[in-house]
CSV table of C-alpha atoms and ligand atoms in Angstrom, one decimal:
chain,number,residue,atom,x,y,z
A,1396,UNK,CA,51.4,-16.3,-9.2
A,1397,UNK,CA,53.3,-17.6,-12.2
A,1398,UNK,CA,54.4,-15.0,-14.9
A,1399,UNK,CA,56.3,-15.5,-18.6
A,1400,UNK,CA,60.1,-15.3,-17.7
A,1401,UNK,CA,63.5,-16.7,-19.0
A,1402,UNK,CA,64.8,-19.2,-18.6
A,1403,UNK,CA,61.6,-20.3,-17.6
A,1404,UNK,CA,58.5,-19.1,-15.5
A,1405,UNK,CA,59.1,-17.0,-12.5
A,1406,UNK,CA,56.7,-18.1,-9.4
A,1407,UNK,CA,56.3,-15.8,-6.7
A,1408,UNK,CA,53.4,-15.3,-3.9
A,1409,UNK,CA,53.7,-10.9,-3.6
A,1410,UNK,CA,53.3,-11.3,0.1
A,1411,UNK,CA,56.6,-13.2,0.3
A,1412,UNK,CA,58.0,-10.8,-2.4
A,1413,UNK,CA,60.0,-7.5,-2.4
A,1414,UNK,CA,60.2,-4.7,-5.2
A,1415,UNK,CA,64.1,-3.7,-4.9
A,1416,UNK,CA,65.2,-0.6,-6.7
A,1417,UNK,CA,68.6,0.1,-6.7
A,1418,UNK,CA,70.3,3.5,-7.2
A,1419,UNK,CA,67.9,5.3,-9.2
A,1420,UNK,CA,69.1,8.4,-7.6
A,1421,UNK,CA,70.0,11.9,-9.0
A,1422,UNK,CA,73.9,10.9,-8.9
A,1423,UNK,CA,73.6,7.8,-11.3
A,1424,UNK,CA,70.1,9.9,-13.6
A,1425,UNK,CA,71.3,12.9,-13.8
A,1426,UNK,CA,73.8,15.2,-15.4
A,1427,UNK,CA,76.3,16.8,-12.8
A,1428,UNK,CA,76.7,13.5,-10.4
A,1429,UNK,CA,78.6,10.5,-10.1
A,1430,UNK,CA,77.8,8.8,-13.2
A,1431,UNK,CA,78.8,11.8,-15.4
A,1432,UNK,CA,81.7,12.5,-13.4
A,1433,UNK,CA,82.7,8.7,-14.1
A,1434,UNK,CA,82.9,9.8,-17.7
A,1435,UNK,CA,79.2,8.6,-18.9
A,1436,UNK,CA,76.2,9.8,-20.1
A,1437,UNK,CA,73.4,9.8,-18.0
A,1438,UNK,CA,70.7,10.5,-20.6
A,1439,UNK,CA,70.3,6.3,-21.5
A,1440,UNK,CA,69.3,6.0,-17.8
A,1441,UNK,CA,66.4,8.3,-18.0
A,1442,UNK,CA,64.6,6.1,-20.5
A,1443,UNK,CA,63.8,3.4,-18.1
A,1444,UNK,CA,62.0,6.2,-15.5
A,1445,UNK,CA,58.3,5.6,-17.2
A,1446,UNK,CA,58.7,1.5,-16.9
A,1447,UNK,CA,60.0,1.8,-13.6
A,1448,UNK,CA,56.9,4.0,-12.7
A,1449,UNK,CA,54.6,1.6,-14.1
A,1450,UNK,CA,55.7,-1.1,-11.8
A,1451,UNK,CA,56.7,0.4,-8.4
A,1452,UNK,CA,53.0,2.0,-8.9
A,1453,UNK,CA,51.4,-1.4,-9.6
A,1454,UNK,CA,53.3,-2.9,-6.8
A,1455,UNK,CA,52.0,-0.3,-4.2
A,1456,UNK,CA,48.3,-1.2,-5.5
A,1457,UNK,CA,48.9,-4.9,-4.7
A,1458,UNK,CA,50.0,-3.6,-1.8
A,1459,UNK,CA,53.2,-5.3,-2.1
A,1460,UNK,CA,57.0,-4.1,0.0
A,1461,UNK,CA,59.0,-1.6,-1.7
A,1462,UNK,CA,62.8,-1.2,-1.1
A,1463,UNK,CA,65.0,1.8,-2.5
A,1464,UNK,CA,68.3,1.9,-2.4
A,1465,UNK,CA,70.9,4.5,-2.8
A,1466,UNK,CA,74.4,4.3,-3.2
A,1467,UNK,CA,75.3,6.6,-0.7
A,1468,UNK,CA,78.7,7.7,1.9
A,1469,UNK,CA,79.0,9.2,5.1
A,1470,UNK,CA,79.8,13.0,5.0
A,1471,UNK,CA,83.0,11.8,6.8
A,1472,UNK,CA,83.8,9.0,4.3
A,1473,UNK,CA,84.4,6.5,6.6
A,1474,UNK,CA,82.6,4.1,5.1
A,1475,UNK,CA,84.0,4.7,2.1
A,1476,UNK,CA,87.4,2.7,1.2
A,1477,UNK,CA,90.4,4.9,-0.1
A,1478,UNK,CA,90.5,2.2,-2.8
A,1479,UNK,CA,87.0,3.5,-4.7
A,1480,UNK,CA,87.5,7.0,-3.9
A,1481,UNK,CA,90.9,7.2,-5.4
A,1482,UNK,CA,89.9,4.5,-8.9
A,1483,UNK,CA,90.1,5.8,-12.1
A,1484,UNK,CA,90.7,9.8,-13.2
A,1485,UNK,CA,87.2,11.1,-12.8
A,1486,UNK,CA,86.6,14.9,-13.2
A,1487,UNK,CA,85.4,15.0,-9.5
A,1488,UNK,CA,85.9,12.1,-6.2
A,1489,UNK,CA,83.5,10.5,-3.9
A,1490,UNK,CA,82.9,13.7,-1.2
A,1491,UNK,CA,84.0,16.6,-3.8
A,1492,UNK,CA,81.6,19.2,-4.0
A,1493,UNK,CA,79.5,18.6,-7.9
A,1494,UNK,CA,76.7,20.5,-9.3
A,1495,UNK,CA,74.6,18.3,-6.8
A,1496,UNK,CA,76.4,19.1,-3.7
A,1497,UNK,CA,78.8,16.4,-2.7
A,1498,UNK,CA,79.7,13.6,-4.7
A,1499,UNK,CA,77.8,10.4,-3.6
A,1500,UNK,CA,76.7,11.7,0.3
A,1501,UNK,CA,74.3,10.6,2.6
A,1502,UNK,CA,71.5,13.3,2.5
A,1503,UNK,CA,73.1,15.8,-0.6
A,1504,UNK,CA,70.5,16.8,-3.7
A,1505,UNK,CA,72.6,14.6,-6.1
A,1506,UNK,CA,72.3,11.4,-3.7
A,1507,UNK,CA,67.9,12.3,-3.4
A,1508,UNK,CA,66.3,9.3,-5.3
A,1509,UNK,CA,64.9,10.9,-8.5
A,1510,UNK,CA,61.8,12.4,-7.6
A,1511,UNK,CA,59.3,9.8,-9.7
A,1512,UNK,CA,60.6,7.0,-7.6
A,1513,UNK,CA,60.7,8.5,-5.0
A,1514,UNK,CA,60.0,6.2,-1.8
A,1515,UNK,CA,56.7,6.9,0.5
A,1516,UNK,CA,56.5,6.4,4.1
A,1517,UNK,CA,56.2,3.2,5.1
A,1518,UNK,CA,59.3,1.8,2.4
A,1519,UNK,CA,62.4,0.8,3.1
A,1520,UNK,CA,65.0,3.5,1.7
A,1521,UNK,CA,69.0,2.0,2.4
A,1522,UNK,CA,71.8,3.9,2.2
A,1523,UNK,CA,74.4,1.3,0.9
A,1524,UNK,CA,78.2,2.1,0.7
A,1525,UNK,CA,78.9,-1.4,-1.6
A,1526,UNK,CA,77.6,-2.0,-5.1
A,1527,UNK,CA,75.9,-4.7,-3.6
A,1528,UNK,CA,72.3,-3.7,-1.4
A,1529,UNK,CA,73.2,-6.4,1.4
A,1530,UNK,CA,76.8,-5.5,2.4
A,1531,UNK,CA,76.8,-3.8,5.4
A,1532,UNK,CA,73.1,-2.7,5.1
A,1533,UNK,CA,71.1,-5.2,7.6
A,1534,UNK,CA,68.9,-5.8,4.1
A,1535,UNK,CA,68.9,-9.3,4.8
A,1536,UNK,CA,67.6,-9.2,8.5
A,1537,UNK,CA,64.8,-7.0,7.5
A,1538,UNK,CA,63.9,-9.1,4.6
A,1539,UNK,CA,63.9,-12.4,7.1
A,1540,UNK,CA,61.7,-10.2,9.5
A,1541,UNK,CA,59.4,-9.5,6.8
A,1542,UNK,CA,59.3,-13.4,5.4
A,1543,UNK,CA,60.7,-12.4,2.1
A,1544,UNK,CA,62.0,-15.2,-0.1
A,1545,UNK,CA,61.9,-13.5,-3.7
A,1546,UNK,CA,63.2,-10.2,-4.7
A,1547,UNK,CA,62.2,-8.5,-8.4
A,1548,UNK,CA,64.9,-6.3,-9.3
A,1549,UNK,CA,64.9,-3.0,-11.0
A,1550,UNK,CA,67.1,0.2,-11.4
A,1551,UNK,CA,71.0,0.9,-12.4
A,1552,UNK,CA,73.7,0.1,-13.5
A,1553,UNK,CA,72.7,-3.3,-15.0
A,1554,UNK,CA,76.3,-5.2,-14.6
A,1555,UNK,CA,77.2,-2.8,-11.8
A,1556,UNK,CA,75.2,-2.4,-8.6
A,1557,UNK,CA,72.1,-4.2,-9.8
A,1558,UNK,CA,74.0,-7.7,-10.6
A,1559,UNK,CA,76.0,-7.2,-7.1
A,1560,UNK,CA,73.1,-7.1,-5.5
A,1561,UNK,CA,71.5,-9.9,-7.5
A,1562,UNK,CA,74.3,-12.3,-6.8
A,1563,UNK,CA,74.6,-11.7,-3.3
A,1564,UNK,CA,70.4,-12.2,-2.9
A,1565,UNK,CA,71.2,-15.5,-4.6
A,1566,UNK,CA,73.6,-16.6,-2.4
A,1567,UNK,CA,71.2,-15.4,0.4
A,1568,UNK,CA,68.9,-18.2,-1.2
A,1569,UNK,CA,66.7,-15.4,-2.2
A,1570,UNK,CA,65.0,-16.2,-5.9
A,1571,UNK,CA,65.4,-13.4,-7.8
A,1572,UNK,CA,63.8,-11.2,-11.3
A,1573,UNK,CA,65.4,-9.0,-13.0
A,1574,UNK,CA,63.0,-6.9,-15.1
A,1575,UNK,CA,65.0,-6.0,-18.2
A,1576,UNK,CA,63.5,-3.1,-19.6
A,1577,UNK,CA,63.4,-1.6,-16.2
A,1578,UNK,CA,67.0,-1.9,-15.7
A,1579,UNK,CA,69.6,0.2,-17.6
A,1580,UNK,CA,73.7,0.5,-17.9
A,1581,UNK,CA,75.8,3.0,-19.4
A,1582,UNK,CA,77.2,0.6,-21.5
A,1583,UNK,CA,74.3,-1.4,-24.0
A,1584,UNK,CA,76.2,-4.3,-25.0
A,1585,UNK,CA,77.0,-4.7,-20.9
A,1586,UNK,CA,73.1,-4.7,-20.0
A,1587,UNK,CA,73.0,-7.1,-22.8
A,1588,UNK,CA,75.9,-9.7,-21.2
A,1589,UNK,CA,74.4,-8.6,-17.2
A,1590,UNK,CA,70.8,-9.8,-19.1
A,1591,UNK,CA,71.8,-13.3,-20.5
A,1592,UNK,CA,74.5,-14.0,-17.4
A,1593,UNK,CA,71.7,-13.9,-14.9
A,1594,UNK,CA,69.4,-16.3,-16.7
A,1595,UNK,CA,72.0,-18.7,-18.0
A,1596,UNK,CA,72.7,-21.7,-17.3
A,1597,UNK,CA,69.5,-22.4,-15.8
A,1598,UNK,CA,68.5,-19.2,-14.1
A,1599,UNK,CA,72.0,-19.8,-12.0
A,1600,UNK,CA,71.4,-16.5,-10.7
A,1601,UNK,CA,67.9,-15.5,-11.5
A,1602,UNK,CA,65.2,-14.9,-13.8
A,1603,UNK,CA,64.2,-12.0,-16.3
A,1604,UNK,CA,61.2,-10.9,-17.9
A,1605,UNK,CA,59.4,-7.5,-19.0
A,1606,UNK,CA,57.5,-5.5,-16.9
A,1607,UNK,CA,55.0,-5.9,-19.8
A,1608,UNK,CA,55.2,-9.6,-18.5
A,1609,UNK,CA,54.6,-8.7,-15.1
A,1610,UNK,CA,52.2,-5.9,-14.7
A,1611,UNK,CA,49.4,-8.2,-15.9
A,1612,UNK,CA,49.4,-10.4,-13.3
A,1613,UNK,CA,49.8,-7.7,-10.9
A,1614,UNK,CA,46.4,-6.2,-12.0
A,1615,UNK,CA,44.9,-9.3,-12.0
A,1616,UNK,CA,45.2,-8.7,-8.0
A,1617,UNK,CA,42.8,-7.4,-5.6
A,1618,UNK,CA,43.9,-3.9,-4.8
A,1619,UNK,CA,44.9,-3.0,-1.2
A,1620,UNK,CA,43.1,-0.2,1.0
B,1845,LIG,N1,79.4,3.2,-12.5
B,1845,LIG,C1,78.4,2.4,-12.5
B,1845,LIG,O1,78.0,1.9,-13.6
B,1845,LIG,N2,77.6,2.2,-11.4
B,1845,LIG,C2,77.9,2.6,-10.2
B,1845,LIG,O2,79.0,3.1,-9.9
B,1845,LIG,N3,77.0,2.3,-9.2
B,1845,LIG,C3,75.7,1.7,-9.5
B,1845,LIG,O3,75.6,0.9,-10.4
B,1845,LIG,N4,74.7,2.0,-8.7
């Protein structure tokens, strides 16, 4: 199928296709996680919940493959480098006990993707320790496995882990979408740049368009069983 997109149409078959959400998980959505203890606030983020909804629902219908990710350390923090833990002044590290349980850990409340996304059996959830959802995840194998060639990409922070991860899917050869009013950064006029960066310069690393732009053509499907 073909849908409206910039910097021109986006052309995707859904069985070759992936829905990727990245890190919409109580740390990043929520007040007393990561984000806020980065110095943000979260509340920005929870605007983009409903249009997210929309779309991972009409994805499921077309019977399409889901991936979640979460940004997300072992409770021993060996995956995590001294160098991230240790950036900045934030109130509370990477492993330090928040109003969420531990900071950014593998299985604690705050790390839980937000219960309206939350992935059904059958979807790929990924812990990822990077920004980016194929370093040291085996994404990429799985997506080969599956005979996925285009990703459409939702979720936060726009010019943080969801641009990672779109420039390492491009160099992956992957074609990717990012659906701009389903991604969100704590920083407007950063979403903005992350926005126009992907699609310039002739979609040099991927498309965008509106989940208004997309959901159309996803109806227009037969539902799956
Ligand atoms: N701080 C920030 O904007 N983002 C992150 O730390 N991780 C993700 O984007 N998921």
């Amino acid at each position: 199928m073909k849908i409206t997109a910039l910097p021109f149409a986006y052309e995707f078959e859904l069985a070759h296709t992936a829905l990727v959400i990245i890190d919409m998980q109580r740390d990043f959505v929520e007040p007393g996680g990561f984000g806020e203890t980065l110095g943000n606030d979260v509340s920005l983020l929870q605007a983009i919940v409903p249009a997210c909804k929309a779309v991972l629902q009409a994805w499921r219908q077309a019977g399409g493959l889901v991936v979640h990710t979460r940004e997300a350390h072992k409770a021993d923090l060996s995956d995590c480098p001294p160098a991230k833990r240790a950036r900045g002044n934030p109130a509370l590290r990477i492993g330090d006990m928040g109003a969420m349980g531990r900071i950014l850990i593998a299985g604690e409340p705050g790390n839980q993707i937000i219960p309206e996304l939350a992935p059904l059996s059958g979807e790929i959830a990924i812990d990822k320790p990077g920004k980016g959802a194929f370093y040291a995840t085996g994404l990429h194998e799985r997506l080969r496995q599956a005979g996925i060639t285009h990703l459409v990409f939702m979720g936060v922070t726009t010019e943080v882990c969801v641009q990672t991860s779109m420039r390492e899917a491009n160099d992956r050869g992957y074609d990717g979408l990012l659906l701009e009013d389903c991604t969100e950064s704590y920083f407007p006029a950063f979403k903005t740049a992350a926005v126009e960066m992907v699609r310039a310069q002739g979609a040099i690393v991927g498309w965008t368009a509106t989940s208004g732009e997309l959901l159309p053509a996803l109806a227009a499907l037969p539902a799956q069983p």
